[in-house]
mmCIF file of C-alpha atoms and ligand atoms in Angstrom:
data_model
loop_
_atom_site.group_PDB
_atom_site.id
_atom_site.type_symbol
_atom_site.label_atom_id
_atom_site.label_comp_id
_atom_site.label_asym_id
_atom_site.label_seq_id
_atom_site.Cartn_x
_atom_site.Cartn_y
_atom_site.Cartn_z
ATOM 1 C CA MET A 24 247.865 54.528 -56.564
ATOM 2 C CA LYS A 25 251.466 55.256 -55.676
ATOM 3 C CA ALA A 26 253.374 52.130 -54.708
ATOM 4 C CA PRO A 27 255.234 52.155 -51.361
ATOM 5 C CA VAL A 28 258.987 52.703 -51.210
ATOM 6 C CA LEU A 29 260.960 49.636 -50.146
ATOM 7 C CA TYR A 30 264.462 49.769 -48.690
ATOM 8 C CA ILE A 31 266.487 46.601 -48.233
ATOM 9 C CA VAL A 32 269.057 46.984 -45.470
ATOM 10 C CA ILE A 33 272.106 44.729 -45.343
ATOM 11 C CA PRO A 34 274.808 44.760 -42.678
ATOM 12 C CA CYS A 35 278.144 43.759 -44.217
ATOM 13 C CA TYR A 36 281.255 42.690 -42.386
ATOM 14 C CA ASN A 37 284.106 41.520 -44.614
ATOM 15 C CA GLU A 38 281.727 40.651 -47.408
ATOM 16 C CA GLU A 39 283.800 41.669 -50.452
ATOM 17 C CA GLU A 40 283.276 38.237 -51.977
ATOM 18 C CA ALA A 41 279.536 38.095 -51.479
ATOM 19 C CA LEU A 42 278.559 41.678 -52.303
ATOM 20 C CA PRO A 43 278.953 41.713 -56.108
ATOM 21 C CA ILE A 44 276.593 38.762 -56.495
ATOM 22 C CA THR A 45 274.234 39.849 -53.730
ATOM 23 C CA SER A 46 273.862 43.362 -55.129
ATOM 24 C CA GLU A 47 273.159 42.050 -58.606
ATOM 25 C CA LYS A 48 270.467 39.674 -57.372
ATOM 26 C CA LEU A 49 268.786 42.344 -55.269
ATOM 27 C CA ILE A 50 268.672 44.834 -58.109
ATOM 28 C CA ALA A 51 267.088 42.189 -60.321
ATOM 29 C CA LEU A 52 264.557 41.478 -57.580
ATOM 30 C CA THR A 53 263.612 45.099 -56.946
ATOM 31 C CA ASP A 54 263.503 45.859 -60.681
ATOM 32 C CA ASP A 55 261.026 43.090 -61.168
ATOM 33 C CA MET A 56 258.878 44.288 -58.284
ATOM 34 C CA MET A 57 258.946 47.832 -59.627
ATOM 35 C CA LYS A 58 257.746 46.605 -63.002
ATOM 36 C CA ARG A 59 254.807 44.930 -61.322
ATOM 37 C CA ASN A 60 254.135 48.176 -59.462
ATOM 38 C CA LEU A 61 254.473 46.498 -56.054
ATOM 39 C CA ILE A 62 257.114 48.989 -54.969
ATOM 40 C CA ASP A 63 257.978 52.556 -55.950
ATOM 41 C CA VAL A 64 260.850 53.353 -58.327
ATOM 42 C CA LYS A 65 262.564 55.201 -55.474
ATOM 43 C CA SER A 66 263.118 51.875 -53.685
ATOM 44 C CA ARG A 67 266.762 51.159 -52.824
ATOM 45 C CA VAL A 68 269.268 48.848 -51.231
ATOM 46 C CA THR A 69 271.149 50.182 -48.196
ATOM 47 C CA LEU A 70 274.521 48.526 -47.604
ATOM 48 C CA VAL A 71 276.047 49.099 -44.180
ATOM 49 C CA ASP A 72 279.758 48.484 -43.845
ATOM 50 C CA ASP A 73 280.295 47.366 -40.265
ATOM 51 C CA GLY A 74 283.934 48.463 -40.053
ATOM 52 C CA SER A 75 285.175 45.747 -42.412
ATOM 53 C CA ARG A 76 288.850 45.032 -42.741
ATOM 54 C CA ASP A 77 288.716 43.917 -46.352
ATOM 55 C CA ARG A 78 287.614 45.844 -49.466
ATOM 56 C CA THR A 79 283.923 45.841 -48.553
ATOM 57 C CA TRP A 80 283.649 49.641 -48.424
ATOM 58 C CA GLN A 81 285.424 49.937 -51.766
ATOM 59 C CA VAL A 82 282.901 47.555 -53.297
ATOM 60 C CA ILE A 83 279.997 49.484 -51.747
ATOM 61 C CA SER A 84 281.343 52.861 -52.940
ATOM 62 C CA ASP A 85 281.790 51.523 -56.462
ATOM 63 C CA LEU A 86 278.221 50.235 -56.469
ATOM 64 C CA CYS A 87 276.902 53.575 -55.216
ATOM 65 C CA LYS A 88 278.859 55.483 -57.855
ATOM 66 C CA ARG A 89 277.530 53.319 -60.625
ATOM 67 C CA ASP A 90 273.956 53.018 -59.504
ATOM 68 C CA LYS A 91 271.747 55.421 -57.564
ATOM 69 C CA ARG A 92 269.661 52.519 -56.369
ATOM 70 C CA PHE A 93 272.341 51.765 -53.780
ATOM 71 C CA GLU A 94 272.898 53.673 -50.595
ATOM 72 C CA GLY A 95 276.099 53.156 -48.619
ATOM 73 C CA VAL A 96 276.617 53.641 -44.896
ATOM 74 C CA LYS A 97 280.021 53.177 -43.311
ATOM 75 C CA LEU A 98 280.357 52.641 -39.589
ATOM 76 C CA ALA A 99 283.534 54.053 -38.109
ATOM 77 C CA HIS A 100 284.190 50.838 -36.210
ATOM 78 C CA ASN A 101 283.055 47.225 -36.127
ATOM 79 C CA ARG A 102 279.982 47.278 -33.881
ATOM 80 C CA GLY A 103 278.500 43.871 -34.633
ATOM 81 C CA HIS A 104 275.618 42.642 -36.729
ATOM 82 C CA GLN A 105 272.770 43.995 -34.589
ATOM 83 C CA ASN A 106 274.169 47.512 -34.296
ATOM 84 C CA ALA A 107 275.069 47.659 -37.980
ATOM 85 C CA LEU A 108 271.545 46.594 -38.857
ATOM 86 C CA LEU A 109 270.040 49.237 -36.583
ATOM 87 C CA ALA A 110 272.275 51.889 -38.139
ATOM 88 C CA GLY A 111 270.951 50.916 -41.562
ATOM 89 C CA LEU A 112 267.321 50.864 -40.434
ATOM 90 C CA LEU A 113 267.552 54.289 -38.844
ATOM 91 C CA THR A 114 269.335 55.740 -41.880
ATOM 92 C CA ALA A 115 266.673 54.431 -44.226
ATOM 93 C CA VAL A 116 263.578 55.036 -42.126
ATOM 94 C CA ASN A 117 262.846 58.577 -43.286
ATOM 95 C CA ASP A 118 262.985 57.670 -46.956
ATOM 96 C CA ALA A 119 261.163 54.349 -46.831
ATOM 97 C CA ASP A 120 257.608 53.162 -46.309
ATOM 98 C CA MET A 121 258.856 49.699 -45.429
ATOM 99 C CA ILE A 122 262.263 48.141 -44.803
ATOM 100 C CA VAL A 123 263.408 44.564 -45.265
ATOM 101 C CA SER A 124 266.552 43.485 -43.429
ATOM 102 C CA MET A 125 268.635 40.530 -44.545
ATOM 103 C CA ASP A 126 272.185 39.170 -44.469
ATOM 104 C CA ALA A 127 274.768 39.790 -47.144
ATOM 105 C CA ASP A 128 275.252 36.084 -47.841
ATOM 106 C CA LEU A 129 271.666 35.590 -49.086
ATOM 107 C CA GLN A 130 271.182 32.509 -46.944
ATOM 108 C CA ASP A 131 267.670 33.771 -46.588
ATOM 109 C CA ASP A 132 265.707 33.204 -49.763
ATOM 110 C CA ILE A 133 265.220 36.629 -51.359
ATOM 111 C CA ASN A 134 262.100 35.454 -53.154
ATOM 112 C CA ALA A 135 260.296 35.697 -49.820
ATOM 113 C CA VAL A 136 260.542 39.504 -50.112
ATOM 114 C CA ASP A 137 257.717 39.364 -52.616
ATOM 115 C CA GLU A 138 255.449 37.685 -50.104
ATOM 116 C CA MET A 139 256.528 40.070 -47.335
ATOM 117 C CA VAL A 140 255.645 43.079 -49.461
ATOM 118 C CA ASP A 141 252.346 41.414 -50.270
ATOM 119 C CA ASP A 142 251.605 41.186 -46.550
ATOM 120 C CA TYR A 143 252.574 44.835 -46.156
ATOM 121 C CA HIS A 144 249.945 45.687 -48.768
ATOM 122 C CA LYS A 145 247.478 43.639 -46.747
ATOM 123 C CA GLY A 146 248.110 45.887 -43.771
ATOM 124 C CA TYR A 147 250.773 44.072 -41.737
ATOM 125 C CA ASP A 148 253.418 46.195 -40.055
ATOM 126 C CA VAL A 149 255.909 43.442 -39.291
ATOM 127 C CA VAL A 150 256.501 40.304 -41.347
ATOM 128 C CA TYR A 151 258.924 37.780 -39.861
ATOM 129 C CA GLY A 152 260.864 35.465 -42.151
ATOM 130 C CA VAL A 153 260.808 32.009 -40.577
ATOM 131 C CA ARG A 154 263.050 29.139 -41.628
ATOM 132 C CA SER A 155 261.061 26.072 -42.577
ATOM 133 C CA LYS A 156 263.958 23.616 -42.526
ATOM 134 C CA ARG A 157 267.473 23.710 -41.338
ATOM 135 C CA GLU A 158 268.869 21.009 -43.549
ATOM 136 C CA THR A 159 271.763 23.122 -44.718
ATOM 137 C CA ASP A 160 272.881 23.804 -41.155
ATOM 138 C CA THR A 161 275.188 21.404 -39.392
ATOM 139 C CA PHE A 162 273.601 19.255 -36.685
ATOM 140 C CA PHE A 163 275.437 21.291 -34.094
ATOM 141 C CA LYS A 164 274.194 24.656 -35.364
ATOM 142 C CA ARG A 165 270.642 23.379 -35.664
ATOM 143 C CA PHE A 166 270.677 21.816 -32.219
ATOM 144 C CA THR A 167 272.123 24.871 -30.473
ATOM 145 C CA ALA A 168 269.975 27.357 -32.392
ATOM 146 C CA GLU A 169 266.698 25.550 -31.823
ATOM 147 C CA GLY A 170 267.633 24.885 -28.188
ATOM 148 C CA PHE A 171 268.243 28.602 -27.812
ATOM 149 C CA TYR A 172 264.745 29.502 -29.037
ATOM 150 C CA LYS A 173 263.262 26.959 -26.626
ATOM 151 C CA VAL A 174 265.211 28.283 -23.646
ATOM 152 C CA MET A 175 264.151 31.834 -24.520
ATOM 153 C CA LYS A 176 260.516 30.755 -24.666
ATOM 154 C CA ALA A 177 260.834 28.945 -21.334
ATOM 155 C CA LEU A 178 262.255 32.110 -19.786
ATOM 156 C CA GLY A 179 259.200 33.990 -20.928
ATOM 157 C CA VAL A 180 260.837 35.978 -23.725
ATOM 158 C CA ASP A 181 258.512 36.699 -26.594
ATOM 159 C CA ILE A 182 260.410 35.674 -29.733
ATOM 160 C CA VAL A 183 259.387 34.098 -33.015
ATOM 161 C CA PHE A 184 260.648 30.511 -33.370
ATOM 162 C CA ASN A 185 263.319 30.026 -36.047
ATOM 163 C CA HIS A 186 263.236 33.651 -37.077
ATOM 164 C CA ALA A 187 266.593 35.382 -37.485
ATOM 165 C CA ASP A 188 266.873 38.960 -38.608
ATOM 166 C CA TYR A 189 265.173 38.527 -41.960
ATOM 167 C CA ARG A 190 262.027 40.618 -41.687
ATOM 168 C CA LEU A 191 259.981 43.429 -43.116
ATOM 169 C CA MET A 192 259.060 46.380 -40.949
ATOM 170 C CA SER A 193 256.804 49.276 -41.839
ATOM 171 C CA ARG A 194 258.081 52.772 -41.276
ATOM 172 C CA ARG A 195 256.076 53.228 -38.085
ATOM 173 C CA ALA A 196 257.388 49.924 -36.727
ATOM 174 C CA VAL A 197 260.985 51.098 -37.277
ATOM 175 C CA GLU A 198 260.076 54.421 -35.644
ATOM 176 C CA GLY A 199 258.829 52.376 -32.695
ATOM 177 C CA LEU A 200 262.104 50.475 -32.645
ATOM 178 C CA ALA A 201 263.989 53.779 -32.547
ATOM 179 C CA GLN A 202 262.404 54.446 -29.160
ATOM 180 C CA PHE A 203 264.199 51.467 -27.647
ATOM 181 C CA THR A 204 267.392 53.110 -26.523
ATOM 182 C CA GLU A 205 269.081 50.099 -24.966
ATOM 183 C CA VAL A 206 272.700 49.453 -25.775
ATOM 184 C CA ASN A 207 272.649 45.651 -25.616
ATOM 185 C CA LEU A 208 270.727 45.220 -28.784
ATOM 186 C CA PHE A 209 268.820 41.993 -29.349
ATOM 187 C CA LEU A 210 266.482 42.878 -32.183
ATOM 188 C CA ARG A 211 264.646 39.555 -32.272
ATOM 189 C CA GLY A 212 263.438 40.211 -28.763
ATOM 190 C CA ILE A 213 262.694 43.900 -29.208
ATOM 191 C CA VAL A 214 260.678 43.797 -32.423
ATOM 192 C CA PRO A 215 257.837 41.685 -30.953
ATOM 193 C CA GLN A 216 257.628 44.227 -28.116
ATOM 194 C CA ILE A 217 256.919 47.046 -30.539
ATOM 195 C CA GLY A 218 253.595 45.450 -31.305
ATOM 196 C CA TYR A 219 251.405 46.195 -34.351
ATOM 197 C CA LYS A 220 249.881 43.626 -36.631
ATOM 198 C CA TRP A 221 252.360 40.947 -37.615
ATOM 199 C CA THR A 222 252.573 37.738 -39.566
ATOM 200 C CA THR A 223 255.208 35.258 -40.762
ATOM 201 C CA VAL A 224 256.487 34.046 -44.095
ATOM 202 C CA THR A 225 258.319 30.710 -44.303
ATOM 203 C CA TYR A 226 261.292 30.068 -46.525
ATOM 204 C CA GLU A 227 264.093 27.559 -46.866
ATOM 205 C CA ARG A 228 267.503 28.603 -45.686
ATOM 206 C CA ALA A 229 270.330 28.039 -48.123
ATOM 207 C CA GLU A 230 274.045 27.725 -47.543
ATOM 208 C CA ARG A 231 276.314 30.771 -47.542
ATOM 209 C CA PHE A 232 277.479 31.066 -51.150
ATOM 210 C CA ALA A 233 280.684 33.039 -50.614
ATOM 211 C CA GLY A 234 283.013 33.948 -47.786
ATOM 212 C CA GLU A 235 282.631 32.358 -44.387
ATOM 213 C CA SER A 236 280.349 32.731 -41.390
ATOM 214 C CA LYS A 237 281.051 35.802 -39.259
ATOM 215 C CA TYR A 238 279.428 34.082 -36.310
ATOM 216 C CA PRO A 239 281.909 31.666 -34.774
ATOM 217 C CA LEU A 240 280.827 29.702 -31.699
ATOM 218 C CA LYS A 241 282.210 32.327 -29.326
ATOM 219 C CA LYS A 242 280.081 35.074 -30.858
ATOM 220 C CA MET A 243 277.054 32.770 -30.936
ATOM 221 C CA ILE A 244 277.313 32.109 -27.199
ATOM 222 C CA ALA A 245 277.789 35.795 -26.426
ATOM 223 C CA PHE A 246 274.778 36.610 -28.589
ATOM 224 C CA ALA A 247 272.596 34.024 -26.828
ATOM 225 C CA ALA A 248 273.682 35.218 -23.387
ATOM 226 C CA ASP A 249 272.932 38.784 -24.442
ATOM 227 C CA GLY A 250 269.487 37.756 -25.606
ATOM 228 C CA ILE A 251 268.628 36.027 -22.356
ATOM 229 C CA THR A 252 270.014 38.617 -19.976
ATOM 230 C CA SER A 253 268.499 41.502 -21.952
ATOM 231 C CA PHE A 254 265.001 40.161 -21.720
ATOM 232 C CA SER A 255 264.523 37.975 -18.708
ATOM 233 C CA VAL A 256 264.881 38.450 -14.975
ATOM 234 C CA LYS A 257 263.886 34.816 -14.469
ATOM 235 C CA PRO A 258 267.450 33.695 -13.678
ATOM 236 C CA ILE A 259 267.372 36.136 -10.720
ATOM 237 C CA ARG A 260 263.986 34.807 -9.617
ATOM 238 C CA LEU A 261 265.476 31.323 -9.729
ATOM 239 C CA VAL A 262 268.017 32.333 -7.057
ATOM 240 C CA PHE A 263 265.205 33.657 -4.901
ATOM 241 C CA SER A 264 263.031 30.551 -5.212
ATOM 242 C CA THR A 265 266.035 28.320 -4.511
ATOM 243 C CA GLY A 266 266.553 30.429 -1.383
ATOM 244 C CA VAL A 267 262.987 29.815 -0.285
ATOM 245 C CA VAL A 268 263.338 26.067 -0.826
ATOM 246 C CA VAL A 269 266.649 25.853 1.038
ATOM 247 C CA PHE A 270 265.197 27.908 3.876
ATOM 248 C CA ILE A 271 262.236 25.531 4.240
ATOM 249 C CA VAL A 272 264.573 22.532 4.101
ATOM 250 C CA SER A 273 266.691 24.185 6.806
ATOM 251 C CA LEU A 274 263.683 24.417 9.107
ATOM 252 C CA ILE A 275 262.904 20.750 8.541
ATOM 253 C CA MET A 276 266.551 19.854 9.176
ATOM 254 C CA LEU A 277 266.507 21.933 12.354
ATOM 255 C CA ILE A 278 263.475 20.085 13.679
ATOM 256 C CA TYR A 279 264.990 16.763 12.671
ATOM 257 C CA ALA A 280 268.275 17.631 14.394
ATOM 258 C CA LEU A 281 266.469 18.676 17.577
ATOM 259 C CA VAL A 282 264.372 15.518 17.622
ATOM 260 C CA ALA A 283 267.496 13.420 17.073
ATOM 261 C CA LYS A 284 269.239 15.266 19.914
ATOM 262 C CA LEU A 285 266.298 14.764 22.282
ATOM 263 C CA ALA A 286 266.185 11.089 21.353
ATOM 264 C CA GLY A 287 269.774 11.075 22.467
ATOM 265 C CA HIS A 288 271.542 9.435 19.541
ATOM 266 C CA THR A 289 273.677 12.324 18.313
ATOM 267 C CA SER A 290 277.245 13.266 18.934
ATOM 268 C CA VAL A 291 278.116 16.536 20.633
ATOM 269 C CA GLY A 292 277.951 19.636 18.403
ATOM 270 C CA TRP A 293 276.155 17.915 15.546
ATOM 271 C CA THR A 294 272.777 19.562 16.113
ATOM 272 C CA SER A 295 274.034 23.121 16.161
ATOM 273 C CA LEU A 296 276.335 22.450 13.211
ATOM 274 C CA MET A 297 273.554 20.928 11.134
ATOM 275 C CA GLY A 298 271.144 23.701 12.018
ATOM 276 C CA SER A 299 273.469 26.577 11.276
ATOM 277 C CA ILE A 300 274.793 25.265 7.970
ATOM 278 C CA TRP A 301 271.331 24.932 6.480
ATOM 279 C CA LEU A 302 269.931 28.061 8.043
ATOM 280 C CA ILE A 303 272.800 30.279 6.932
ATOM 281 C CA GLY A 304 272.763 28.793 3.437
ATOM 282 C CA GLY A 305 269.048 29.452 3.108
ATOM 283 C CA ILE A 306 269.234 32.986 4.468
ATOM 284 C CA GLN A 307 272.130 33.832 2.163
ATOM 285 C CA LEU A 308 270.301 32.655 -0.922
ATOM 286 C CA LEU A 309 267.149 34.484 0.140
ATOM 287 C CA GLY A 310 269.176 37.651 0.684
ATOM 288 C CA LEU A 311 270.822 37.303 -2.712
ATOM 289 C CA GLY A 312 267.422 36.828 -4.277
ATOM 290 C CA VAL A 313 266.069 39.985 -2.660
ATOM 291 C CA VAL A 314 269.089 42.007 -3.770
ATOM 292 C CA GLY A 315 268.658 40.449 -7.192
ATOM 293 C CA GLU A 316 265.063 41.624 -7.398
ATOM 294 C CA TYR A 317 266.230 45.200 -6.916
ATOM 295 C CA ILE A 318 269.006 44.780 -9.442
ATOM 296 C CA GLY A 319 266.391 43.426 -11.824
ATOM 297 C CA LYS A 320 264.348 46.566 -11.316
ATOM 298 C CA ILE A 321 267.367 48.828 -11.826
ATOM 299 C CA TYR A 322 268.211 46.931 -14.961
ATOM 300 C CA ASN A 323 264.736 47.376 -16.349
ATOM 301 C CA GLU A 324 264.824 51.085 -15.535
ATOM 302 C CA THR A 325 268.205 51.698 -17.095
ATOM 303 C CA LYS A 326 267.014 50.268 -20.389
ATOM 304 C CA ARG A 327 264.564 53.173 -20.658
ATOM 305 C CA ARG A 328 262.293 51.260 -22.939
ATOM 306 C CA PRO A 329 259.220 53.070 -24.211
ATOM 307 C CA ARG A 330 256.314 52.419 -21.878
ATOM 308 C CA PHE A 331 253.852 52.242 -24.740
ATOM 309 C CA ILE A 332 253.521 52.800 -28.446
ATOM 310 C CA ILE A 333 250.151 54.080 -29.593
ATOM 311 C CA GLU A 334 248.779 52.456 -32.714
ATOM 312 C CA SER A 335 245.756 54.727 -33.207
ATOM 313 C CA VAL A 336 243.448 57.103 -31.331
ATOM 314 C CA LEU A 337 239.770 57.555 -32.162
ATOM 315 C CA ASN A 338 237.672 60.681 -31.669
ATOM 316 C CA LYS A 339 240.440 62.615 -30.013
ATOM 317 C CA ALA A 340 239.312 66.182 -29.377
ATOM 318 C CA ASP A 341 241.396 68.564 -31.467
ATOM 319 C CA ASN A 342 242.076 71.768 -29.613
ATOM 320 C CA GLU A 343 241.480 74.355 -32.243
HETATM 321 N N1 LIG B 28 277.863 40.945 -39.748
HETATM 322 C C1 LIG B 28 278.114 42.276 -39.390
HETATM 323 N N2 LIG B 28 278.973 42.540 -38.356
HETATM 324 C C2 LIG B 28 279.613 41.543 -37.657
HETATM 325 C C3 LIG B 28 279.318 40.191 -38.008
HETATM 326 C C4 LIG B 28 278.451 39.938 -39.052
HETATM 327 O O1 LIG B 28 277.558 43.201 -39.985
HETATM 328 O O2 LIG B 28 280.380 41.857 -36.751
HETATM 329 C C5 LIG B 28 276.925 40.670 -40.850
HETATM 330 C C6 LIG B 28 277.467 39.767 -41.947
HETATM 331 O O3 LIG B 28 278.177 40.508 -42.905
HETATM 332 C C7 LIG B 28 276.198 39.162 -42.516
HETATM 333 C C8 LIG B 28 275.287 39.062 -41.305
HETATM 334 O O4 LIG B 28 275.826 39.951 -40.339
HETATM 335 O O5 LIG B 28 275.585 39.983 -43.469
HETATM 336 C C9 LIG B 28 275.168 37.657 -40.737
HETATM 337 O O6 LIG B 28 276.434 37.089 -40.575
HETATM 338 P P1 LIG B 28 276.767 35.582 -41.010
HETATM 339 O O7 LIG B 28 276.082 35.275 -42.293
HETATM 340 O O8 LIG B 28 278.246 35.408 -40.995
HETATM 341 O O9 LIG B 28 276.105 34.755 -39.829
HETATM 342 P P2 LIG B 28 275.503 33.255 -39.891
HETATM 343 O O10 LIG B 28 274.554 33.236 -41.063
HETATM 344 O O11 LIG B 28 276.657 32.358 -40.083
HETATM 345 O O12 LIG B 28 274.807 33.093 -38.583
HETATM 346 MG MG1 LIG B 29 274.900 33.780 -42.900
#
């Protein structure tokens, strides 16, 4: 039986220090898997240069010149990790049966690829790499990252806990991904929406071995905000439900103010003032919530997500 073709896609931004070691390790890994006939000899590593300002592209071109097992893609401009990754996936998809994505710093244990490919052979379309421990992360990073996954879950977004962008996708899963045309890319949220049979593989996350993190706090916050606002309209709903609550409270306050007035122990103007402040506040929030609902709809429409992805059809009549 012919083994499937594996592509490993790596977005690289200013990774001149990490790439020589990373490329060597990945070639050793794929060589070994080829020998065991787990993957085809046409399997390759796709390196995407995300508009780096250092010698990253030089390093990638040299690798490609020396070794046909590397494929190089250069983005014209720095578009960020998620876009660079997508560019690599879509470049590789036509040549690959399955694609693994990972970071250039090999913080994600590359030995898990073996297990991922194993699961592919078992019939899984998506295999998520999940971090078992976060001991190498600082307390701050761990706390914010895990908090982020919890908030996402609470907002009803379907994401895999402690999974970053280390995953295997079959060709048809990547083709499904290609149908998501949204510009604010948050792959961790999109991939579960593609569907198909999936599973997870756990691994321990190591420290970055060369260069420094390309995700400073500012980018991390922007990324988290992007994730939430790209997948959940719950914050809008929250405005609406607050409006309802304030409106109900305003009615109670109105009754209370009237009763107090009738009982005669209020000063002049207090009743109308009390009533109008609460009433107007409530109506404003309700109005905002209603407008928000429509904006939520517009926002869902503009994303033009695929309405469905068919996995298989049985007994379909062929019109011959
Ligand atoms: N990266 C990228 N474009 C960017 C920022 C990062 O392609 O604008 C790549 C980077 O080269 C690395 C991966 O995304 O391969 C993850 O970045 P990093 O390891 O710095 O993130 P961290 O592990 O610190 O969250
Ligand atoms: Mg990293």
